[in-house]
Short mmCIF file of C-alpha atoms and ligand atoms in Angstrom, two decimals:
data_model
loop_
_atom_site.label_atom_id
_atom_site.label_comp_id
_atom_site.label_asym_id
_atom_site.label_seq_id
_atom_site.Cartn_x
_atom_site.Cartn_y
_atom_site.Cartn_z
CA MET A 196 116.66 -48.63 -91.19
CA LYS A 197 120.15 -48.68 -93.05
CA THR A 198 122.80 -49.91 -90.54
CA LYS A 199 125.65 -47.39 -90.15
CA PHE A 200 128.94 -49.07 -90.22
CA GLN A 201 131.55 -48.43 -87.78
CA ALA A 202 135.29 -49.43 -87.21
CA ILE A 203 136.04 -52.16 -84.98
CA LYS A 204 136.45 -51.21 -81.09
CA GLY A 205 140.27 -50.49 -81.05
CA MET A 206 141.12 -50.33 -84.45
CA ASN A 207 141.19 -46.84 -85.81
CA ASP A 208 140.98 -44.88 -89.10
CA LEU A 209 143.69 -42.66 -89.53
CA LEU A 210 142.55 -39.14 -91.22
CA PRO A 211 144.76 -36.73 -93.66
CA GLU A 212 145.18 -34.49 -90.86
CA GLN A 213 146.75 -36.85 -88.57
CA SER A 214 148.44 -38.81 -91.33
CA ALA A 215 150.90 -35.85 -92.11
CA VAL A 216 152.49 -36.41 -88.62
CA TRP A 217 152.43 -39.96 -89.09
CA GLN A 218 154.24 -39.78 -92.90
CA LYS A 219 157.05 -37.42 -91.33
CA VAL A 220 157.87 -39.32 -88.22
CA GLU A 221 157.80 -42.86 -90.38
CA HIS A 222 159.94 -40.89 -92.99
CA LEU A 223 162.15 -40.05 -89.84
CA LEU A 224 162.23 -43.89 -88.73
CA ARG A 225 163.41 -45.03 -92.66
CA ARG A 226 166.27 -42.48 -92.57
CA LEU A 227 167.46 -44.21 -89.24
CA MET A 228 167.17 -47.35 -90.29
CA GLN A 229 169.36 -46.44 -93.45
CA GLN A 230 171.80 -44.42 -91.17
CA TYR A 231 172.22 -47.60 -88.77
CA GLY A 232 172.38 -50.40 -91.39
CA TYR A 233 169.13 -51.84 -91.40
CA GLY A 234 167.28 -53.85 -94.16
CA GLU A 235 163.77 -53.45 -94.48
CA ILE A 236 161.54 -56.93 -94.36
CA ARG A 237 157.94 -57.14 -94.76
CA MET A 238 156.36 -60.09 -93.15
CA PRO A 239 152.93 -61.30 -94.04
CA ILE A 240 150.13 -59.73 -91.24
CA VAL A 241 148.69 -63.56 -90.81
CA GLU A 242 150.89 -66.61 -89.71
CA LYS A 243 150.43 -70.12 -87.92
CA THR A 244 148.87 -69.53 -84.50
CA ALA A 245 151.48 -72.25 -83.26
CA LEU A 246 154.24 -69.63 -84.45
CA PHE A 247 153.33 -67.14 -81.61
CA LYS A 248 152.44 -69.68 -79.19
CA ARG A 249 156.02 -71.48 -79.18
CA SER A 250 157.78 -68.21 -79.61
CA ILE A 251 155.91 -65.54 -77.19
CA GLY A 252 154.83 -68.42 -74.76
CA GLU A 253 151.82 -70.15 -74.01
CA VAL A 254 151.19 -68.57 -70.80
CA THR A 255 151.84 -65.08 -71.45
CA ASP A 256 148.94 -62.30 -71.89
CA ILE A 257 149.04 -62.33 -75.54
CA VAL A 258 148.72 -66.00 -76.08
CA GLU A 259 146.21 -66.34 -73.56
CA LYS A 260 144.29 -63.47 -74.11
CA GLU A 261 144.83 -61.20 -76.68
CA MET A 262 145.33 -63.02 -80.18
CA TYR A 263 143.31 -62.78 -82.92
CA THR A 264 142.77 -66.52 -83.72
CA TRP A 265 140.63 -68.33 -86.31
CA THR A 266 140.45 -71.59 -88.10
CA ASP A 267 140.98 -71.40 -91.63
CA ARG A 268 138.93 -73.35 -94.18
CA ASN A 269 141.66 -76.26 -94.62
CA ASP A 270 141.56 -76.26 -90.53
CA ASP A 271 144.63 -74.55 -89.72
CA SER A 272 144.56 -72.28 -86.89
CA LEU A 273 145.69 -68.84 -87.87
CA THR A 274 146.43 -65.66 -86.06
CA LEU A 275 146.80 -62.15 -86.84
CA ARG A 276 150.64 -61.14 -85.42
CA PRO A 277 150.46 -59.83 -82.28
CA GLU A 278 154.15 -58.65 -82.85
CA GLY A 279 156.88 -58.99 -85.53
CA THR A 280 159.61 -60.51 -83.52
CA ALA A 281 158.57 -64.31 -84.27
CA SER A 282 157.40 -63.77 -88.19
CA CYS A 283 161.03 -62.25 -88.43
CA VAL A 284 162.78 -65.02 -87.07
CA ARG A 285 160.56 -67.65 -88.96
CA ALA A 286 161.10 -65.59 -92.32
CA GLY A 287 165.02 -65.58 -91.80
CA ILE A 288 164.80 -69.32 -91.06
CA GLU A 289 162.85 -69.84 -94.01
CA HIS A 290 164.84 -67.76 -96.62
CA GLY A 291 168.50 -68.92 -95.12
CA LEU A 292 169.24 -65.62 -93.87
CA LEU A 293 170.13 -66.29 -90.18
CA TYR A 294 172.46 -69.26 -90.38
CA ASN A 295 176.11 -68.22 -89.91
CA GLN A 296 175.88 -64.40 -90.92
CA GLN A 297 175.26 -61.51 -89.73
CA GLN A 298 171.42 -59.57 -90.13
CA LYS A 299 170.14 -56.51 -89.31
CA LEU A 300 166.58 -56.36 -90.42
CA TRP A 301 163.48 -53.68 -89.89
CA TYR A 302 160.03 -53.51 -90.54
CA MET A 303 156.93 -51.33 -89.76
CA GLY A 304 153.31 -52.27 -89.89
CA PRO A 305 150.25 -52.90 -87.95
CA MET A 306 150.09 -55.53 -85.04
CA PHE A 307 146.69 -57.03 -83.35
CA ARG A 308 146.47 -57.62 -79.65
CA ARG A 309 142.64 -58.00 -78.04
CA GLU A 310 143.50 -55.29 -75.05
CA ASN A 311 141.13 -53.36 -73.50
CA PRO A 312 141.40 -50.25 -75.72
CA GLN A 313 142.37 -47.08 -74.01
CA LYS A 314 144.42 -43.97 -74.54
CA GLY A 315 147.92 -45.40 -75.94
CA ARG A 316 146.56 -48.82 -76.16
CA TYR A 317 144.68 -50.28 -79.03
CA ARG A 318 143.57 -53.57 -81.00
CA GLN A 319 145.06 -52.70 -84.06
CA PHE A 320 148.55 -50.62 -83.30
CA HIS A 321 151.80 -49.94 -85.22
CA GLN A 322 155.26 -51.06 -84.49
CA LEU A 323 158.41 -50.24 -85.89
CA GLY A 324 160.76 -53.44 -84.84
CA VAL A 325 164.33 -53.71 -85.26
CA GLU A 326 166.28 -57.00 -85.09
CA ALA A 327 169.84 -58.01 -85.14
CA PHE A 328 171.26 -61.56 -85.77
CA GLY A 329 174.56 -62.84 -85.37
CA PHE A 330 175.85 -60.61 -82.83
CA ASN A 331 176.72 -61.95 -79.53
CA GLY A 332 178.26 -58.84 -77.70
CA PRO A 333 176.56 -56.12 -76.00
CA ASP A 334 177.95 -53.38 -78.67
CA VAL A 335 174.86 -54.27 -80.73
CA GLU A 336 172.39 -53.74 -77.93
CA VAL A 337 173.98 -50.55 -77.17
CA GLU A 338 174.15 -49.24 -81.03
CA GLN A 339 170.17 -50.39 -81.24
CA ILE A 340 169.88 -47.84 -77.81
CA LEU A 341 171.97 -44.86 -79.60
CA LEU A 342 169.41 -45.28 -82.50
CA THR A 343 166.27 -44.97 -80.13
CA ARG A 344 168.16 -42.08 -78.52
CA ARG A 345 169.10 -40.37 -81.65
CA LEU A 346 165.39 -40.96 -82.50
CA TRP A 347 164.04 -39.34 -79.34
CA GLN A 348 166.66 -36.15 -79.91
CA GLU A 349 165.13 -35.64 -83.29
CA ILE A 350 161.75 -35.59 -82.36
CA GLY A 351 162.25 -33.37 -79.46
CA ILE A 352 161.39 -35.88 -76.59
CA ALA A 353 164.63 -36.94 -75.35
CA ASN A 354 163.83 -35.16 -72.00
CA ASP A 355 160.43 -37.15 -71.55
CA VAL A 356 161.87 -40.79 -71.95
CA THR A 357 163.75 -42.91 -69.22
CA LEU A 358 165.62 -45.85 -70.10
CA HIS A 359 165.40 -48.58 -67.79
CA ILE A 360 167.39 -51.77 -68.24
CA ASN A 361 167.83 -55.19 -66.94
CA THR A 362 169.27 -58.64 -67.45
CA LEU A 363 167.49 -61.79 -67.11
CA GLY A 364 170.55 -64.10 -67.10
CA ASP A 365 170.82 -67.49 -68.94
CA PRO A 366 168.05 -69.72 -69.03
CA GLU A 367 169.69 -72.19 -66.36
CA SER A 368 170.34 -69.32 -64.00
CA ARG A 369 167.19 -68.19 -64.61
CA LYS A 370 165.36 -71.72 -63.66
CA VAL A 371 167.46 -71.49 -60.55
CA TYR A 372 165.94 -68.39 -59.31
CA ARG A 373 162.60 -69.39 -60.58
CA GLU A 374 162.35 -72.21 -58.18
CA ILE A 375 163.43 -69.89 -55.41
CA LEU A 376 161.00 -67.16 -56.63
CA VAL A 377 158.33 -69.55 -56.20
CA GLU A 378 159.14 -71.00 -53.19
CA TYR A 379 159.16 -67.43 -51.36
CA LEU A 380 155.90 -66.66 -53.28
CA GLN A 381 154.37 -69.65 -52.10
CA SER A 382 155.23 -68.78 -48.45
CA ASN A 383 153.01 -65.58 -49.08
CA PHE A 384 150.44 -67.47 -51.18
CA GLU A 385 147.27 -65.84 -49.28
CA GLN A 386 148.73 -62.42 -50.03
CA LEU A 387 148.71 -63.03 -53.83
CA ASP A 388 145.81 -61.64 -55.95
CA GLU A 389 143.94 -64.12 -58.44
CA ASP A 390 146.34 -63.26 -61.33
CA SER A 391 149.68 -63.94 -59.52
CA LYS A 392 147.85 -67.21 -57.96
CA ARG A 393 147.44 -68.24 -61.74
CA ARG A 394 150.88 -67.33 -62.74
CA LEU A 395 153.00 -69.12 -59.65
CA GLU A 396 153.42 -72.04 -61.63
CA SER A 397 153.34 -70.96 -65.19
CA ASN A 398 154.89 -67.61 -65.15
CA PRO A 399 156.12 -66.66 -61.87
CA LEU A 400 158.70 -64.02 -62.95
CA ARG A 401 155.82 -61.83 -64.56
CA ILE A 402 154.56 -61.34 -60.80
CA LEU A 403 157.58 -59.24 -60.21
CA ASP A 404 155.94 -56.76 -62.81
CA SER A 405 152.63 -56.65 -61.40
CA LYS A 406 151.15 -53.16 -60.64
CA ASN A 407 148.93 -54.20 -57.99
CA PRO A 408 149.69 -51.51 -55.01
CA LYS A 409 148.76 -54.70 -52.50
CA LEU A 410 151.61 -56.58 -54.20
CA GLN A 411 154.41 -54.10 -53.84
CA SER A 412 156.06 -55.00 -50.42
CA ILE A 413 155.96 -58.40 -51.38
CA ILE A 414 157.45 -58.06 -54.65
CA GLU A 415 160.05 -55.47 -52.92
CA SER A 416 161.18 -57.98 -50.54
CA ALA A 417 161.42 -61.27 -53.08
CA PRO A 418 164.63 -62.63 -53.69
CA LYS A 419 166.38 -60.79 -56.46
CA LEU A 420 167.46 -62.32 -59.95
CA GLU A 421 170.72 -60.03 -59.82
CA ASP A 422 171.95 -62.08 -56.95
CA HIS A 423 171.40 -65.56 -58.87
CA LEU A 424 173.22 -64.61 -62.63
CA ASP A 425 175.28 -66.51 -64.17
CA ASP A 426 178.92 -65.13 -64.10
CA GLU A 427 179.04 -64.51 -68.11
CA SER A 428 175.40 -62.91 -68.00
CA LYS A 429 176.96 -60.50 -65.41
CA GLU A 430 180.11 -59.55 -67.29
CA HIS A 431 177.80 -59.12 -70.45
CA PHE A 432 175.79 -56.70 -68.49
CA GLU A 433 178.54 -54.69 -66.85
CA SER A 434 180.17 -54.11 -70.35
CA PHE A 435 176.45 -53.23 -71.67
CA LYS A 436 176.07 -50.65 -69.00
CA GLY A 437 180.33 -49.55 -69.63
CA LEU A 438 179.33 -48.89 -73.57
CA LEU A 439 175.92 -46.70 -72.19
CA ASP A 440 177.95 -44.85 -69.94
CA GLY A 441 180.86 -44.16 -72.27
CA MET A 442 178.31 -42.74 -74.52
CA GLY A 443 176.71 -40.60 -72.04
CA VAL A 444 173.25 -42.70 -72.22
CA SER A 445 171.57 -42.26 -68.69
CA TYR A 446 169.62 -45.13 -67.71
CA VAL A 447 167.84 -47.17 -64.55
CA VAL A 448 168.77 -50.19 -63.36
CA ASN A 449 165.13 -51.88 -62.86
CA PRO A 450 165.66 -55.48 -61.49
CA ARG A 451 161.69 -55.48 -62.09
CA LEU A 452 161.76 -55.54 -65.69
CA VAL A 453 161.14 -59.08 -66.77
CA ARG A 454 159.08 -58.17 -69.94
CA GLY A 455 155.88 -59.75 -71.17
CA LEU A 456 157.13 -62.13 -73.80
CA ASP A 457 158.78 -65.17 -73.04
CA TYR A 458 161.49 -65.35 -75.68
CA TYR A 459 163.98 -63.04 -73.86
CA ASN A 460 167.49 -63.61 -72.04
CA ARG A 461 170.33 -61.15 -71.02
CA THR A 462 169.93 -58.19 -71.63
CA VAL A 463 166.29 -56.23 -71.85
CA PHE A 464 165.36 -52.59 -71.84
CA GLU A 465 162.26 -50.36 -72.21
CA TRP A 466 161.82 -46.64 -72.70
CA MET A 467 159.25 -45.05 -70.63
CA THR A 468 157.75 -41.89 -70.24
CA ASP A 469 155.22 -40.53 -67.58
CA LYS A 470 153.85 -38.05 -70.38
CA LEU A 471 151.03 -40.69 -71.39
CA GLY A 472 149.46 -42.01 -68.52
CA ALA A 473 149.52 -45.52 -67.80
CA GLN A 474 150.59 -46.53 -71.18
CA GLY A 475 154.15 -45.14 -70.52
CA THR A 476 156.56 -47.88 -72.57
CA ILE A 477 156.95 -46.26 -75.84
CA CYS A 478 159.72 -49.00 -77.14
CA ALA A 479 160.93 -52.15 -75.72
CA GLY A 480 163.13 -55.23 -76.38
CA GLY A 481 166.10 -57.33 -75.86
CA ARG A 482 168.04 -60.01 -76.56
CA TYR A 483 166.65 -63.29 -77.24
CA ASP A 484 169.47 -65.73 -78.47
CA GLY A 485 167.43 -69.04 -78.00
CA LEU A 486 164.26 -68.12 -80.20
CA THR A 487 166.03 -69.17 -83.53
CA GLU A 488 167.02 -72.53 -82.51
CA GLN A 489 163.61 -72.93 -80.62
CA LEU A 490 161.88 -72.25 -83.98
CA GLY A 491 163.87 -74.69 -85.91
CA GLY A 492 166.57 -72.71 -86.90
CA GLN A 493 170.57 -73.11 -85.58
CA SER A 494 171.37 -71.52 -82.98
CA THR A 495 171.55 -67.41 -83.26
CA PRO A 496 172.11 -64.63 -81.14
CA ALA A 497 169.85 -62.18 -81.71
CA CYS A 498 168.58 -58.63 -79.79
CA GLY A 499 166.06 -56.55 -80.90
CA PHE A 500 163.35 -54.01 -80.09
CA ALA A 501 159.66 -52.72 -81.00
CA MET A 502 158.38 -49.32 -80.58
CA GLY A 503 154.61 -48.15 -80.56
CA ILE A 504 154.22 -45.78 -83.32
CA GLU A 505 150.95 -44.28 -81.90
CA ARG A 506 152.67 -43.65 -78.61
CA ILE A 507 155.54 -41.87 -80.62
CA ILE A 508 153.40 -39.74 -82.36
CA ALA A 509 151.37 -38.57 -79.36
CA LEU A 510 154.45 -37.61 -78.03
CA ALA A 511 155.50 -35.96 -81.21
CA GLU A 512 152.18 -34.08 -81.34
CA GLU A 513 153.26 -32.14 -78.45
CA THR A 514 156.58 -30.73 -79.63
CA GLU A 515 158.07 -28.43 -82.53
CA PHE A 516 158.46 -31.81 -84.92
CA GLY A 517 155.07 -32.33 -84.77
CA GLN A 518 153.38 -29.17 -84.95
CA ASN A 519 152.32 -27.46 -87.87
CA VAL A 520 152.57 -30.33 -90.10
CA SER A 521 150.12 -30.95 -92.50
CA ASN A 522 148.67 -32.12 -96.16
CA ALA A 523 147.49 -28.82 -96.79
CA SER A 524 147.78 -27.38 -100.23
CA ASP A 525 150.71 -24.87 -101.07
CA ILE A 526 149.45 -23.27 -104.58
CA TYR A 527 145.37 -23.08 -105.65
CA LEU A 528 144.67 -22.66 -109.06
CA ILE A 529 141.18 -20.85 -109.89
CA ALA A 530 139.75 -20.67 -113.22
CA ILE A 531 137.05 -18.95 -114.63
CA GLY A 532 135.06 -19.73 -117.54
CA SER A 533 135.63 -22.82 -119.89
CA VAL A 534 138.84 -21.59 -121.85
CA ALA A 535 140.53 -20.69 -118.66
CA GLU A 536 139.40 -24.17 -116.96
CA LYS A 537 140.96 -26.01 -120.09
CA LYS A 538 144.30 -23.96 -119.95
CA ALA A 539 144.31 -24.36 -116.08
CA PHE A 540 145.41 -28.09 -116.76
CA ASN A 541 148.45 -27.41 -118.46
CA ILE A 542 149.52 -24.76 -116.34
CA ALA A 543 149.23 -27.15 -113.28
CA GLU A 544 150.96 -29.93 -115.06
CA GLU A 545 153.86 -27.76 -115.78
CA ILE A 546 154.19 -26.44 -112.04
CA ARG A 547 153.93 -30.33 -111.04
CA THR A 548 156.78 -30.74 -113.15
CA LEU A 549 159.00 -27.91 -112.13
CA PHE A 550 158.10 -28.25 -108.18
CA PRO A 551 157.63 -31.84 -107.56
CA SER A 552 157.48 -31.28 -103.63
CA LEU A 553 154.81 -28.50 -103.93
CA ARG A 554 150.93 -29.71 -103.35
CA LEU A 555 148.95 -28.07 -106.39
CA SER A 556 145.22 -28.42 -106.29
CA MET A 557 142.83 -27.09 -109.48
CA ASN A 558 139.41 -25.82 -108.50
CA PHE A 559 136.86 -28.41 -109.83
CA GLY A 560 133.09 -27.76 -110.26
CA GLY A 561 133.24 -23.98 -111.30
CA GLY A 562 131.74 -21.07 -109.48
CA ASN A 563 132.58 -17.65 -109.33
CA PHE A 564 135.83 -15.73 -108.16
CA LYS A 565 134.14 -15.36 -104.69
CA LYS A 566 133.70 -18.79 -104.30
CA GLN A 567 136.43 -19.88 -105.76
CA PHE A 568 138.75 -18.12 -103.38
CA LYS A 569 137.06 -19.55 -100.64
CA LYS A 570 137.78 -22.65 -101.47
CA ALA A 571 141.25 -21.87 -102.22
CA ASP A 572 141.59 -20.18 -98.43
CA LYS A 573 139.66 -23.57 -97.07
CA SER A 574 142.57 -25.45 -98.76
CA GLY A 575 145.07 -24.51 -96.90
CA ALA A 576 147.11 -22.83 -99.76
CA ARG A 577 149.66 -19.83 -99.21
CA LEU A 578 149.37 -18.83 -103.12
CA ALA A 579 146.32 -18.58 -105.45
CA LEU A 580 146.72 -18.42 -109.27
CA ILE A 581 143.78 -17.19 -110.91
CA LEU A 582 143.03 -17.74 -114.56
CA GLY A 583 140.29 -16.04 -116.45
CA GLU A 584 139.51 -15.73 -120.22
CA ASP A 585 141.49 -12.24 -120.46
CA GLU A 586 144.75 -13.62 -118.44
CA VAL A 587 144.68 -16.80 -121.29
CA ALA A 588 144.08 -14.15 -124.25
CA ASN A 589 147.30 -12.48 -122.95
CA GLU A 590 149.04 -15.34 -121.49
CA SER A 591 149.13 -13.69 -117.85
CA CYS A 592 147.98 -14.98 -114.68
CA GLY A 593 146.35 -13.36 -111.33
CA VAL A 594 148.67 -14.22 -108.41
CA LYS A 595 147.52 -13.68 -104.79
CA PHE A 596 149.30 -14.69 -101.62
CA LEU A 597 146.55 -15.59 -99.47
CA ARG A 598 148.33 -15.39 -96.15
CA GLU A 599 149.48 -11.75 -96.63
CA GLU A 600 148.04 -8.23 -96.82
CA LYS A 601 149.26 -8.05 -100.50
CA PRO A 602 147.10 -6.87 -103.45
CA GLN A 603 146.45 -9.16 -106.10
CA GLU A 604 149.39 -9.08 -109.08
CA SER A 605 149.32 -10.05 -112.43
CA MET A 606 152.16 -11.82 -114.03
CA SER A 607 153.16 -13.32 -117.45
CA TRP A 608 153.10 -17.18 -117.71
CA ASP A 609 156.95 -16.81 -118.06
CA SER A 610 157.54 -15.45 -114.74
CA ILE A 611 155.33 -17.58 -112.53
CA ALA A 612 158.07 -20.49 -111.99
CA ASP A 613 160.52 -17.87 -110.29
CA THR A 614 157.67 -16.39 -108.44
CA ILE A 615 156.91 -19.76 -107.02
CA LYS A 616 160.45 -20.70 -106.47
CA ASN A 617 161.27 -17.27 -104.75
CA TYR A 618 158.25 -17.50 -102.52
CA PHE A 619 158.55 -21.25 -101.27
CA GLN A 620 162.46 -20.84 -101.58
CA LEU A 621 162.76 -24.61 -102.34
CA LEU A 622 162.78 -26.77 -105.17
CA ASP A 623 162.47 -30.26 -103.62
CA ARG A 624 160.94 -30.20 -99.87
P1 LIG B 213 156.18 -55.44 -76.68
O1 LIG B 213 156.83 -54.84 -75.08
O2 LIG B 213 155.09 -56.35 -76.64
O3 LIG B 213 157.50 -56.04 -77.74
O4 LIG B 213 155.61 -54.39 -77.80
C1 LIG B 213 156.30 -53.29 -78.02
C2 LIG B 213 155.71 -51.64 -78.11
O5 LIG B 213 154.73 -51.67 -78.98
C3 LIG B 213 155.34 -51.31 -76.56
O6 LIG B 213 156.41 -50.69 -75.77
C4 LIG B 213 154.34 -50.39 -76.68
O7 LIG B 213 155.37 -49.08 -77.37
C5 LIG B 213 153.68 -50.81 -78.09
N1 LIG B 213 152.70 -51.61 -78.08
C6 LIG B 213 152.64 -52.94 -77.72
N2 LIG B 213 151.17 -53.29 -77.63
C7 LIG B 213 150.38 -51.94 -77.75
C8 LIG B 213 148.84 -51.70 -77.88
N3 LIG B 213 148.06 -52.39 -77.45
N4 LIG B 213 148.72 -50.39 -78.44
C9 LIG B 213 149.65 -49.60 -78.79
N5 LIG B 213 150.72 -49.76 -78.61
C10 LIG B 213 151.40 -51.11 -78.06
C11 LIG B 213 157.38 -56.48 -78.76
O8 LIG B 213 156.20 -56.65 -79.27
C12 LIG B 213 158.59 -57.39 -79.26
N6 LIG B 213 158.33 -58.05 -80.27
C13 LIG B 213 159.68 -56.29 -79.01
C14 LIG B 213 161.19 -57.00 -79.84
C15 LIG B 213 161.70 -57.07 -80.90
N7 LIG B 213 161.72 -57.65 -78.69
C16 LIG B 213 162.77 -57.89 -79.47
N8 LIG B 213 162.71 -57.82 -80.78
#
């Protein structure tokens, strides 16, 4: 028996009926990037494993359990990128984009994490990532929040999302806090779950992020990072919040927001929704001032975020923005007989030249009127043009509005363009 191949679990094909919404969202994202002055960077999908270990952190879920890693033929350990920030910083350092400069960069593409697939969580998923380098203040963070807010508004999901913010302070104050936290957790050691016990030494802050209901009361009573923050980080966070207030952005200060990647300091944020079940974070990021130096560059302040495009699409599909978006044809060209079939190419090409944004399908493979009309209807077209031998002889064309109760008309080739223009009321979509 022949093997029927299937896509890898958690890695999905995107079919034409879905890709129309994707294209619309991607188009909007590109426009927003331009509006806010970000330039596109495209990085490879494969990097040295050490890059991710050093940036995301050795004892994070991503590095410990989720990376697709293999040994290349020359014994290099390589990994499919699980996120884009590390590669972006690597590329920035490599091409001298970061030192003493201000850069605003974005990228979009597939990321790979070997998680347990479920709704909204995939092994190959797509992110839009945005990274700003060389900006110290909270102003650039606020602009990134405004950019995302504009996106939610345009997609029509602004009422479905909540902004959670927190500050992680500087590395020194976090170190002091970490010791206090570990001491507290150790005094409650027996009540911790296996995961938390394991994290106690390696990554205790992540325990605060645990969803295990049995841990909630311990977490509630844990010492708070905000009580141990350095003054500068406190000030930074205050002015960040002040700017958000000034722009009418509502937010929740969530002291438990610690992020799952190690490179953050100071401001962190996540946009969450309760419309997607367990996978409610649609966009997340923050400041990572230490990463560039950690990866061998000069010290460079930086902040950014990434959004999960699958999750944005899932929300968008429920809104007006995401409905009735399709790649269906606009015009279907019916031709009966070999003379008409030949002429149809000329007419089709001419229409495509005049109306580059319209989708025109020609009938291929012959068939009688009835069969061709059926195909026209199935194509989703709103307008059918009909060409037979008689029409070619007298330079005319049958015109049928497929979605209206109007009888078929006949018109000269000269007037087809006007009819199309008036009917679709656009020249460039
Ligand atoms: P992250 O929180 O790991 O951050 O991922 C960002 C977003 O990607 C998540 O909020 C979620 O929407 C989406 N996402 C993550 N994993 C999956 C998955 N398995 N399936 C579907 N969607 C997923 C980062 O990746 C950081 N690089 C963000 C950043 C950029 N921080 C600073 N600059």
